[in-house]
Amino acid sequence: MKKLFIVLLVILTVAVFAAPKHLVIFHMNDTHGHVWPYSEYHNPDIGGFARIATLVNAEKEVNPNVLFLHAGDANTGVPESDQLDAIPDFVTMHYMGVDAMALGNHEFDNPIETTLMQQRYAGFPFLSANFVTKDGRQLFKPYIIKNVGGVKVAILGVTTEQTQVLEPIHLKGGKFLNVEETVKKYLPELKKKADIIVVLGHLGFGGEYQPLGVEYTTSDQLAKDVKGIDIIIDGHSHTLMDKAANINKTIVVQSGEWGKYLGRLDLWVENGKIVDYEWAPIPINMKKYLGKDANGKAQYEFVTEPIPEDPFIKMIADYYYTLGAEELNKVIGETKILLDGERAHVRSGDTNLGHLITDAIMWKTGADVALQNGGGIRASIQPGPITYRDILTVLPFGNTTYVIEMTGADLMKVLDYAAKIPAGKGAWLHVGGMTYKIKDGKPVDVMVNGKPIDLKATYKVAANNYIAGGGDGYKMLKGLKGYDTGFVLADVVKEYIQKLGTIENYDNETRVVVEK
């Protein structure tokens, strides 16, 4: 009997030690200042870091083998965050227990010194193996190794090469090396040091088009072309995946945007190898609209159980929210109509809000023509009172207004580029003082202030300093004779709306006609 007990004990002991390790990787991406809960059309009070913290902490209570990663673009999007250089984001993420973040392109919206300051507040490493300074130095760690329950996990950070074109203003000669070549360079080293290799990438998933004058690597391309990567946790394209992609034996995941969902990747690891996995995006208080009740009140139901806010994280977030809120909440005008800044609309055609912004630029500068990239318009303005906060949400980047002297021929080079930009891209061009048609990928019937464009004439053109500095691929603007007015674009729009007073209607006639 004693021998049988010993045999059973040995069998049970072996079984316990043979059981795969269970690891959980939580991840988010493209949070863009959305520290606090917010509302969307038919989706009130969603998201918020305090709710995300509740989920992460709940798992840590039952399983210590947890990693928490951010795939980039914490910066730029919400006024309370932008006004404070995203310190609210990084302080709250510090206390939430984030282990590392890949640098996204919007981490370069500000001077490098600001990004380094943000890292100090965060207390966790910002990773980018492929960003180097003008003299070839790495300012940020390429990777870290984390021991998670005895499993060594390498986390290698990479940033989209598009940043070279998307955010060129503050790079000071810095550049982004090819992602595939960079990953291949580090893989042999990481295989010696770690069991599992995670690429934490701000790359984007899918898409064959190579816009903006620079080739870039997407996460699916990286998985297809480079063997030996176990997991790619991605950002940049704001892709909400319904299931994990498995490409060339590499797990690829991305969890949408703005903290609407928290990605959860469960791994079972045996002898240093992943033997099974599960992945899902967890909705953060997302709701289903059910219609209106008999009294006309909107009715909703939660997609999942409602998630309470972690009180400690909420306290930190609330403190930062109050800073400067009083000034942001001052009413500066009113609109009776929706001013349309929806992402899908401003990146594919004209909207009345795009017209208002370009008209405001011309009003302030006296320019003949105004140019605005659709990617710089980040939200709509709903009917009702308009506050400065609303305008900063639409135009969060802190861009100034830049005036350029251009010939008609120079302006045609801009339109030649703009005409080839496919719908859905941030480089899509909104114009003021000008109309034209796009036919077979070329601009035709170009009119400036109601007259055919004169290729030899000189025009006063105003744009935000982002595209004036070559951003979004508008390299033909960079270096032309001009000057920065110092007028912050959001302030220009604010003043213009104050001048308009109550907006009963606004020009919605198409200025850029795409002919089929």
XYZ file of C-alpha atoms in Angstrom:
516
model
C 0.000 0.000 0.000
C 2.865 2.333 0.909
C 4.595 1.595 -2.413
C 1.380 2.311 -4.323
C 1.041 5.661 -2.508
C 4.621 6.577 -3.422
C 4.035 5.640 -7.076
C 0.875 7.742 -7.204
C 2.702 10.654 -5.548
C 5.488 10.450 -8.131
C 2.959 10.337 -10.975
C 1.125 13.356 -9.609
C 4.386 15.250 -9.076
C 5.529 14.538 -12.635
C 2.116 15.596 -13.955
C 2.289 18.868 -12.047
C 5.784 19.677 -13.256
C 4.885 18.648 -16.823
C 1.866 20.951 -16.963
C 2.394 23.851 -19.388
C 2.953 27.291 -17.916
C -0.001 29.637 -18.388
C 1.018 33.176 -19.376
C -1.296 36.092 -20.127
C -0.272 39.072 -22.246
C -2.621 42.044 -22.048
C -2.110 44.672 -24.719
C -3.533 47.912 -26.064
C -2.564 50.264 -28.866
C -3.359 53.678 -30.328
C -4.924 54.949 -27.105
C -4.274 58.573 -28.208
C -4.895 60.317 -24.904
C -8.049 58.357 -24.010
C -7.172 57.927 -20.344
C -10.728 58.711 -19.299
C -14.078 57.155 -20.258
C -15.741 58.866 -23.205
C -18.822 58.578 -25.385
C -19.424 57.853 -29.040
C -22.634 58.005 -31.028
C -24.951 55.345 -29.591
C -22.140 54.189 -27.293
C -21.986 56.302 -24.130
C -19.404 56.019 -21.329
C -16.981 53.517 -22.813
C -13.273 52.804 -22.334
C -11.059 54.367 -19.677
C -7.759 53.241 -18.178
C -9.332 52.703 -14.744
C -11.591 49.980 -16.175
C -8.711 48.388 -18.047
C -6.738 48.350 -14.785
C -9.592 46.454 -13.118
C -9.311 43.634 -15.660
C -5.519 43.418 -15.462
C -5.504 43.454 -11.656
C -8.195 40.783 -11.495
C -6.041 38.422 -13.551
C -2.937 39.172 -11.483
C -4.812 38.128 -8.342
C -5.202 34.575 -9.669
C -2.206 34.351 -12.009
C 1.131 36.104 -11.412
C 2.361 35.284 -14.923
C 1.094 38.443 -16.607
C 2.632 40.887 -19.077
C 1.043 44.211 -20.020
C 2.188 45.892 -23.255
C 1.328 48.987 -25.285
C 1.910 48.937 -29.054
C 2.373 52.685 -29.464
C 0.610 55.995 -30.109
C -0.243 56.992 -26.568
C 0.180 60.626 -27.634
C -2.220 63.037 -29.329
C -5.977 62.958 -29.322
C -7.609 64.261 -26.123
C -7.150 67.870 -24.949
C -6.613 67.099 -21.251
C -3.771 64.804 -22.248
C -2.344 66.951 -25.045
C -2.200 70.069 -22.872
C -0.030 68.145 -20.392
C 2.255 66.365 -22.905
C 0.505 63.028 -22.231
C 1.755 62.932 -18.641
C -1.726 61.715 -17.534
C -1.348 58.729 -19.838
C 2.105 57.690 -18.746
C 1.606 58.227 -15.022
C -1.575 56.140 -15.039
C 0.052 53.443 -17.188
C 2.947 53.355 -14.710
C 0.582 52.559 -11.861
C -1.371 50.133 -14.048
C 1.798 48.057 -14.368
C 2.584 48.420 -18.065
C 5.852 46.584 -18.797
C 6.887 48.240 -22.071
C 5.656 50.337 -24.992
C 6.724 50.392 -28.621
C 7.267 53.895 -29.930
C 4.482 54.838 -32.329
C 4.716 57.535 -34.980
C 2.763 59.946 -32.754
C 5.405 59.653 -30.053
C 7.346 61.879 -32.471
C 4.679 64.616 -32.615
C 6.752 66.444 -30.001
C 10.471 67.130 -29.654
C 12.546 64.069 -28.715
C 13.240 65.708 -25.359
C 9.512 65.497 -24.581
C 9.440 61.788 -25.436
C 12.413 61.125 -23.165
C 10.667 63.077 -20.405
C 7.528 60.981 -20.900
C 9.588 57.810 -20.501
C 10.891 59.069 -17.155
C 7.323 59.613 -15.943
C 6.258 56.220 -17.292
C 8.958 54.286 -15.482
C 8.823 51.556 -18.125
C 10.955 51.343 -21.282
C 9.972 52.815 -24.629
C 11.231 50.398 -27.283
C 12.338 51.026 -30.843
C 15.105 48.944 -32.355
C 14.927 50.695 -35.716
C 14.978 54.380 -34.748
C 18.437 55.933 -34.818
C 19.652 59.508 -34.513
C 21.404 61.421 -37.278
C 24.739 60.021 -36.087
C 23.398 56.450 -35.827
C 22.818 56.238 -32.046
C 19.913 54.411 -30.437
C 18.092 56.688 -27.991
C 15.689 53.974 -26.894
C 16.177 50.346 -25.920
C 15.737 47.892 -28.782
C 14.385 45.122 -26.529
C 13.926 43.834 -23.011
C 13.836 40.298 -21.569
C 11.160 39.515 -18.976
C 11.131 36.377 -16.808
C 7.462 35.443 -16.555
C 6.939 32.441 -14.299
C 10.240 30.916 -15.398
C 9.588 31.594 -19.091
C 11.978 34.113 -20.625
C 10.097 36.451 -22.958
C 11.980 38.778 -25.300
C 10.097 41.941 -26.309
C 11.578 43.656 -29.363
C 10.160 47.069 -30.271
C 9.882 48.424 -33.826
C 8.316 51.580 -35.258
C 6.785 52.034 -38.700
C 9.119 53.468 -41.316
C 6.223 55.760 -42.282
C 7.149 57.948 -39.311
C 9.922 59.386 -41.466
C 7.226 61.016 -43.584
C 4.317 61.252 -41.163
C 6.176 63.060 -38.353
C 9.315 64.636 -39.869
C 9.317 67.941 -37.975
C 11.124 66.892 -34.779
C 13.380 64.089 -36.045
C 16.493 66.310 -36.408
C 17.970 63.985 -38.974
C 16.932 60.818 -37.182
C 15.683 57.947 -39.308
C 13.833 54.656 -39.170
C 15.709 51.616 -40.423
C 13.967 48.883 -42.375
C 11.858 46.851 -39.947
C 12.450 43.429 -41.517
C 16.217 43.915 -41.635
C 16.218 45.150 -38.047
C 14.218 42.182 -36.755
C 16.441 39.728 -38.642
C 19.477 41.381 -37.060
C 18.219 40.840 -33.499
C 16.613 37.402 -33.840
C 19.818 35.299 -33.373
C 20.694 37.248 -30.228
C 17.186 36.944 -28.805
C 16.943 33.215 -29.522
C 19.989 32.672 -27.305
C 18.528 34.731 -24.466
C 14.815 33.924 -24.508
C 12.245 31.160 -24.910
C 9.599 33.278 -26.624
C 10.142 36.212 -28.975
C 7.522 38.952 -29.099
C 7.765 41.780 -31.615
C 5.970 44.765 -30.126
C 5.371 46.715 -33.301
C 3.686 49.922 -34.305
C 3.417 48.793 -37.920
C -0.178 48.357 -39.070
C -1.921 45.253 -40.355
C -2.744 44.630 -44.012
C -2.703 46.826 -47.087
C -0.586 46.643 -50.216
C -0.412 50.355 -51.028
C 2.929 52.028 -50.263
C 1.987 55.721 -49.935
C 3.811 58.812 -48.811
C 7.016 58.266 -50.706
C 8.415 55.597 -48.370
C 8.141 51.833 -48.302
C 6.965 50.476 -44.972
C 6.561 47.105 -43.330
C 3.207 45.866 -42.054
C 2.883 43.280 -39.307
C 1.452 40.654 -41.658
C 4.315 41.234 -44.102
C 6.828 40.860 -41.279
C 5.279 37.577 -40.159
C 5.251 36.271 -43.720
C 8.821 37.269 -44.575
C 10.696 36.631 -41.315
C 10.673 33.229 -39.626
C 11.279 32.740 -35.941
C 8.930 35.344 -34.453
C 6.494 33.779 -32.011
C 4.147 36.741 -31.544
C 3.596 40.168 -33.089
C 1.568 42.590 -30.977
C 0.685 45.400 -33.341
C -0.709 48.928 -33.591
C -0.866 51.876 -36.039
C -3.733 50.796 -38.326
C -6.353 50.881 -35.510
C -7.393 47.384 -36.585
C -9.882 45.576 -34.368
C -9.277 41.917 -35.095
C -12.011 39.433 -34.269
C -9.481 36.611 -34.004
C -5.724 36.285 -33.979
C -3.989 35.837 -37.312
C -1.559 32.946 -37.590
C 0.923 33.701 -40.366
C 3.972 31.526 -40.963
C 3.545 30.130 -37.396
C 3.539 33.669 -35.971
C 0.596 34.886 -33.888
C -0.398 38.424 -34.943
C -2.856 40.502 -32.881
C -4.119 44.093 -32.664
C -6.937 45.483 -30.513
C -8.487 48.504 -32.218
C -8.076 51.982 -30.771
C -8.720 54.419 -27.914
C -8.994 51.772 -25.200
C -12.326 50.519 -26.481
C -10.940 46.991 -26.245
C -8.187 45.324 -24.250
C -6.393 42.534 -26.060
C -5.875 39.349 -24.052
C -3.505 36.650 -25.295
C -3.394 33.451 -23.222
C -0.337 31.285 -23.824
C 0.465 27.778 -22.646
C 4.215 27.189 -22.754
C 6.009 23.877 -22.343
C 9.798 23.471 -22.517
C 10.125 27.008 -23.801
C 7.644 26.482 -26.643
C 4.084 27.716 -27.126
C 1.890 24.620 -27.240
C -1.471 26.396 -27.282
C -2.953 29.875 -27.246
C -6.213 31.821 -27.151
C -6.829 35.463 -27.998
C -9.753 37.824 -27.718
C -10.418 41.575 -27.618
C -12.287 42.424 -24.408
C -14.890 45.217 -24.832
C -14.471 48.000 -22.270
C -18.086 48.842 -21.421
C -19.102 48.744 -25.084
C -22.847 48.749 -25.631
C -25.528 47.772 -28.104
C -28.117 50.416 -29.033
C -31.654 49.125 -28.622
C -33.565 52.174 -29.824
C -35.672 54.660 -27.880
C -38.269 53.971 -25.239
C -41.790 55.460 -25.165
C -40.397 58.688 -23.722
C -37.777 59.022 -26.463
C -34.864 58.049 -24.226
C -32.104 55.975 -25.825
C -31.848 52.430 -24.518
C -28.672 50.318 -24.421
C -27.432 46.990 -23.220
C -23.834 46.073 -22.373
C -22.031 43.764 -24.792
C -20.409 42.155 -21.729
C -20.782 42.711 -18.008
C -20.071 46.342 -17.024
C -16.558 46.873 -15.715
C -16.017 48.968 -12.565
C -13.230 51.535 -12.432
C -10.171 50.820 -10.318
C -10.443 53.523 -7.609
C -6.717 54.261 -7.404
C -6.250 54.680 -11.156
C -9.468 56.707 -11.333
C -8.159 59.038 -8.633
C -4.966 59.704 -10.601
C -6.825 60.166 -13.880
C -9.402 62.490 -12.321
C -6.700 64.692 -10.835
C -5.151 65.305 -14.239
C -8.527 65.803 -15.865
C -9.293 68.790 -13.668
C -6.124 70.623 -14.687
C -7.051 73.315 -17.181
C -10.568 71.926 -17.671
C -12.279 75.201 -16.808
C -10.672 77.055 -19.722
C -11.344 74.215 -22.138
C -15.033 74.157 -21.268
C -15.779 77.773 -22.191
C -18.400 78.063 -24.942
C -17.082 79.956 -27.974
C -19.906 79.371 -30.483
C -22.806 77.188 -31.502
C -23.709 74.945 -34.414
C -27.189 73.845 -35.451
C -25.738 71.148 -37.717
C -23.228 68.315 -37.459
C -19.777 69.471 -38.516
C -18.513 66.228 -40.016
C -15.019 65.114 -39.040
C -15.594 61.362 -39.077
C -12.375 59.501 -39.889
C -13.845 57.595 -42.830
C -15.290 60.787 -44.355
C -12.384 63.234 -43.975
C -9.958 60.666 -45.382
C -11.988 60.056 -48.519
C -13.697 63.303 -49.533
C -14.994 66.750 -48.668
C -16.904 67.545 -45.502
C -18.326 70.771 -44.160
C -15.837 70.687 -41.275
C -12.934 70.330 -43.684
C -14.285 73.348 -45.544
C -14.653 75.331 -42.331
C -11.051 74.625 -41.324
C -9.565 75.621 -44.683
C -11.802 78.695 -44.832
C -10.614 79.672 -41.331
C -7.002 79.411 -42.491
C -7.676 81.725 -45.446
C -9.622 84.158 -43.254
C -6.762 84.435 -40.768
C -3.874 84.625 -43.249
C -5.410 86.265 -46.313
C -4.195 83.333 -48.401
C -5.497 82.538 -51.881
C -5.531 78.813 -51.172
C -5.582 76.694 -48.014
C -4.502 73.069 -47.652
C -5.380 70.629 -44.857
C -4.703 66.897 -44.621
C -7.671 64.755 -43.651
C -5.609 62.840 -41.097
C -5.226 66.047 -39.113
C -9.003 66.216 -38.534
C -9.685 63.845 -35.646
C -13.349 64.270 -34.653
C -16.738 65.760 -35.505
C -18.440 68.652 -33.716
C -21.931 67.680 -32.640
C -24.900 70.089 -32.870
C -25.068 72.394 -29.859
C -22.681 74.688 -28.000
C -19.048 74.586 -29.182
C -16.272 74.733 -26.606
C -12.548 75.150 -27.040
C -12.291 71.518 -25.900
C -14.340 70.480 -28.947
C -11.954 72.293 -31.283
C -8.879 70.798 -29.614
C -10.418 67.357 -30.014
C -10.855 68.023 -33.739
C -7.352 69.515 -34.083
C -5.227 67.966 -31.324
C -1.747 68.208 -32.846
C -0.822 71.757 -31.863
C -0.020 72.611 -35.475
C 0.686 76.191 -36.436
C -0.358 77.911 -39.664
C 2.324 78.219 -42.326
C 2.235 80.532 -45.358
C 4.052 79.626 -48.589
C 4.591 81.474 -51.849
C 3.901 79.066 -54.696
C 3.582 79.272 -58.441
C 0.671 77.610 -60.145
C 3.134 74.965 -61.349
C 4.221 74.302 -57.763
C 0.598 73.976 -56.713
C -0.055 71.467 -59.496
C 2.709 69.264 -58.068
C 0.781 69.176 -54.805
C -2.411 68.199 -56.616
C -0.591 65.603 -58.726
C 0.417 63.893 -55.483
C -2.943 64.371 -53.774
C -4.854 62.921 -56.745
C -3.071 59.587 -56.324
C -3.890 59.189 -52.638
C -6.500 56.449 -52.177
C -9.551 56.960 -50.014
C -8.901 56.130 -46.382
C -5.458 57.678 -46.092
C -4.643 60.589 -43.796
C -2.898 62.437 -46.623
C -6.261 62.998 -48.353
C -6.350 66.709 -49.182
C -8.973 69.277 -48.159
C -8.753 72.642 -49.909
C -10.044 76.179 -49.614
C -10.102 78.801 -52.368
C -9.779 76.098 -54.995
C -11.718 73.356 -56.740
C -10.616 70.555 -59.042
C -11.543 67.151 -60.367
C -9.614 63.895 -60.144
C -9.796 61.864 -63.342
C -7.732 58.715 -63.876
C -5.537 59.677 -60.930
C -4.767 63.150 -62.257
C -6.034 66.630 -61.319
C -8.054 68.392 -64.017
C -10.208 71.517 -64.276
C -8.273 73.228 -61.497
C -9.842 76.540 -60.471
C -8.376 79.050 -58.025
C -10.942 81.495 -56.694
C -13.199 80.759 -59.632
C -10.536 81.172 -62.344
C -8.436 78.534 -64.147
C -5.098 78.045 -62.442
C -2.236 80.087 -63.937
C 0.928 77.993 -63.893
C 3.132 81.102 -63.993
C 1.258 83.144 -61.386
C 2.356 83.324 -57.760
C -0.210 82.328 -55.135
C -0.255 82.780 -51.394
C -0.918 79.303 -49.984
C -1.483 78.517 -46.308
C -1.339 75.111 -44.671
C -0.671 73.592 -41.282
C 3.045 73.387 -40.506
C 2.879 69.596 -40.564
C 2.278 69.246 -44.291
C 4.220 72.464 -44.985
C 7.213 70.676 -43.458
C 6.756 67.677 -45.749
C 4.430 65.598 -43.557
C 2.074 62.979 -45.043
C 4.277 62.853 -48.131
C 3.882 66.495 -49.184
C 7.622 66.775 -49.712
C 7.121 69.221 -52.594
C 6.056 71.866 -50.031
C 9.176 71.600 -47.917
C 11.827 74.226 -48.618
C 9.604 76.598 -50.579
C 9.734 80.279 -49.686
C 7.463 80.874 -46.736
C 7.126 81.472 -43.015
C 5.424 80.137 -39.910
C 2.787 82.606 -38.725
C 2.875 81.171 -35.208
C -0.930 81.030 -35.260
C -1.994 77.729 -33.669
C -4.459 76.123 -36.064
C -6.920 75.254 -33.294
C -6.894 78.904 -32.190
C -7.457 80.052 -35.773
C -10.542 77.844 -36.021
C -11.691 78.998 -32.592
C -11.496 82.655 -33.645
C -13.273 81.906 -36.922
C -16.136 80.159 -35.142
C -16.379 83.059 -32.708
C -16.715 85.335 -35.735
C -19.407 83.108 -37.259
C -21.362 82.938 -34.009
C -24.217 80.490 -34.535
C -23.644 78.175 -37.498
C -27.018 77.530 -39.130
C -25.476 75.890 -42.196
C -22.077 75.568 -43.828
C -20.736 75.088 -47.331
C -21.094 71.416 -48.206
C -20.588 71.705 -51.956
C -17.878 69.351 -53.173
C -14.558 71.054 -53.853
C -12.678 67.944 -54.954
C -14.715 65.818 -57.361
C -13.515 62.263 -57.969
C -14.755 61.118 -61.356
C -15.393 57.427 -61.773
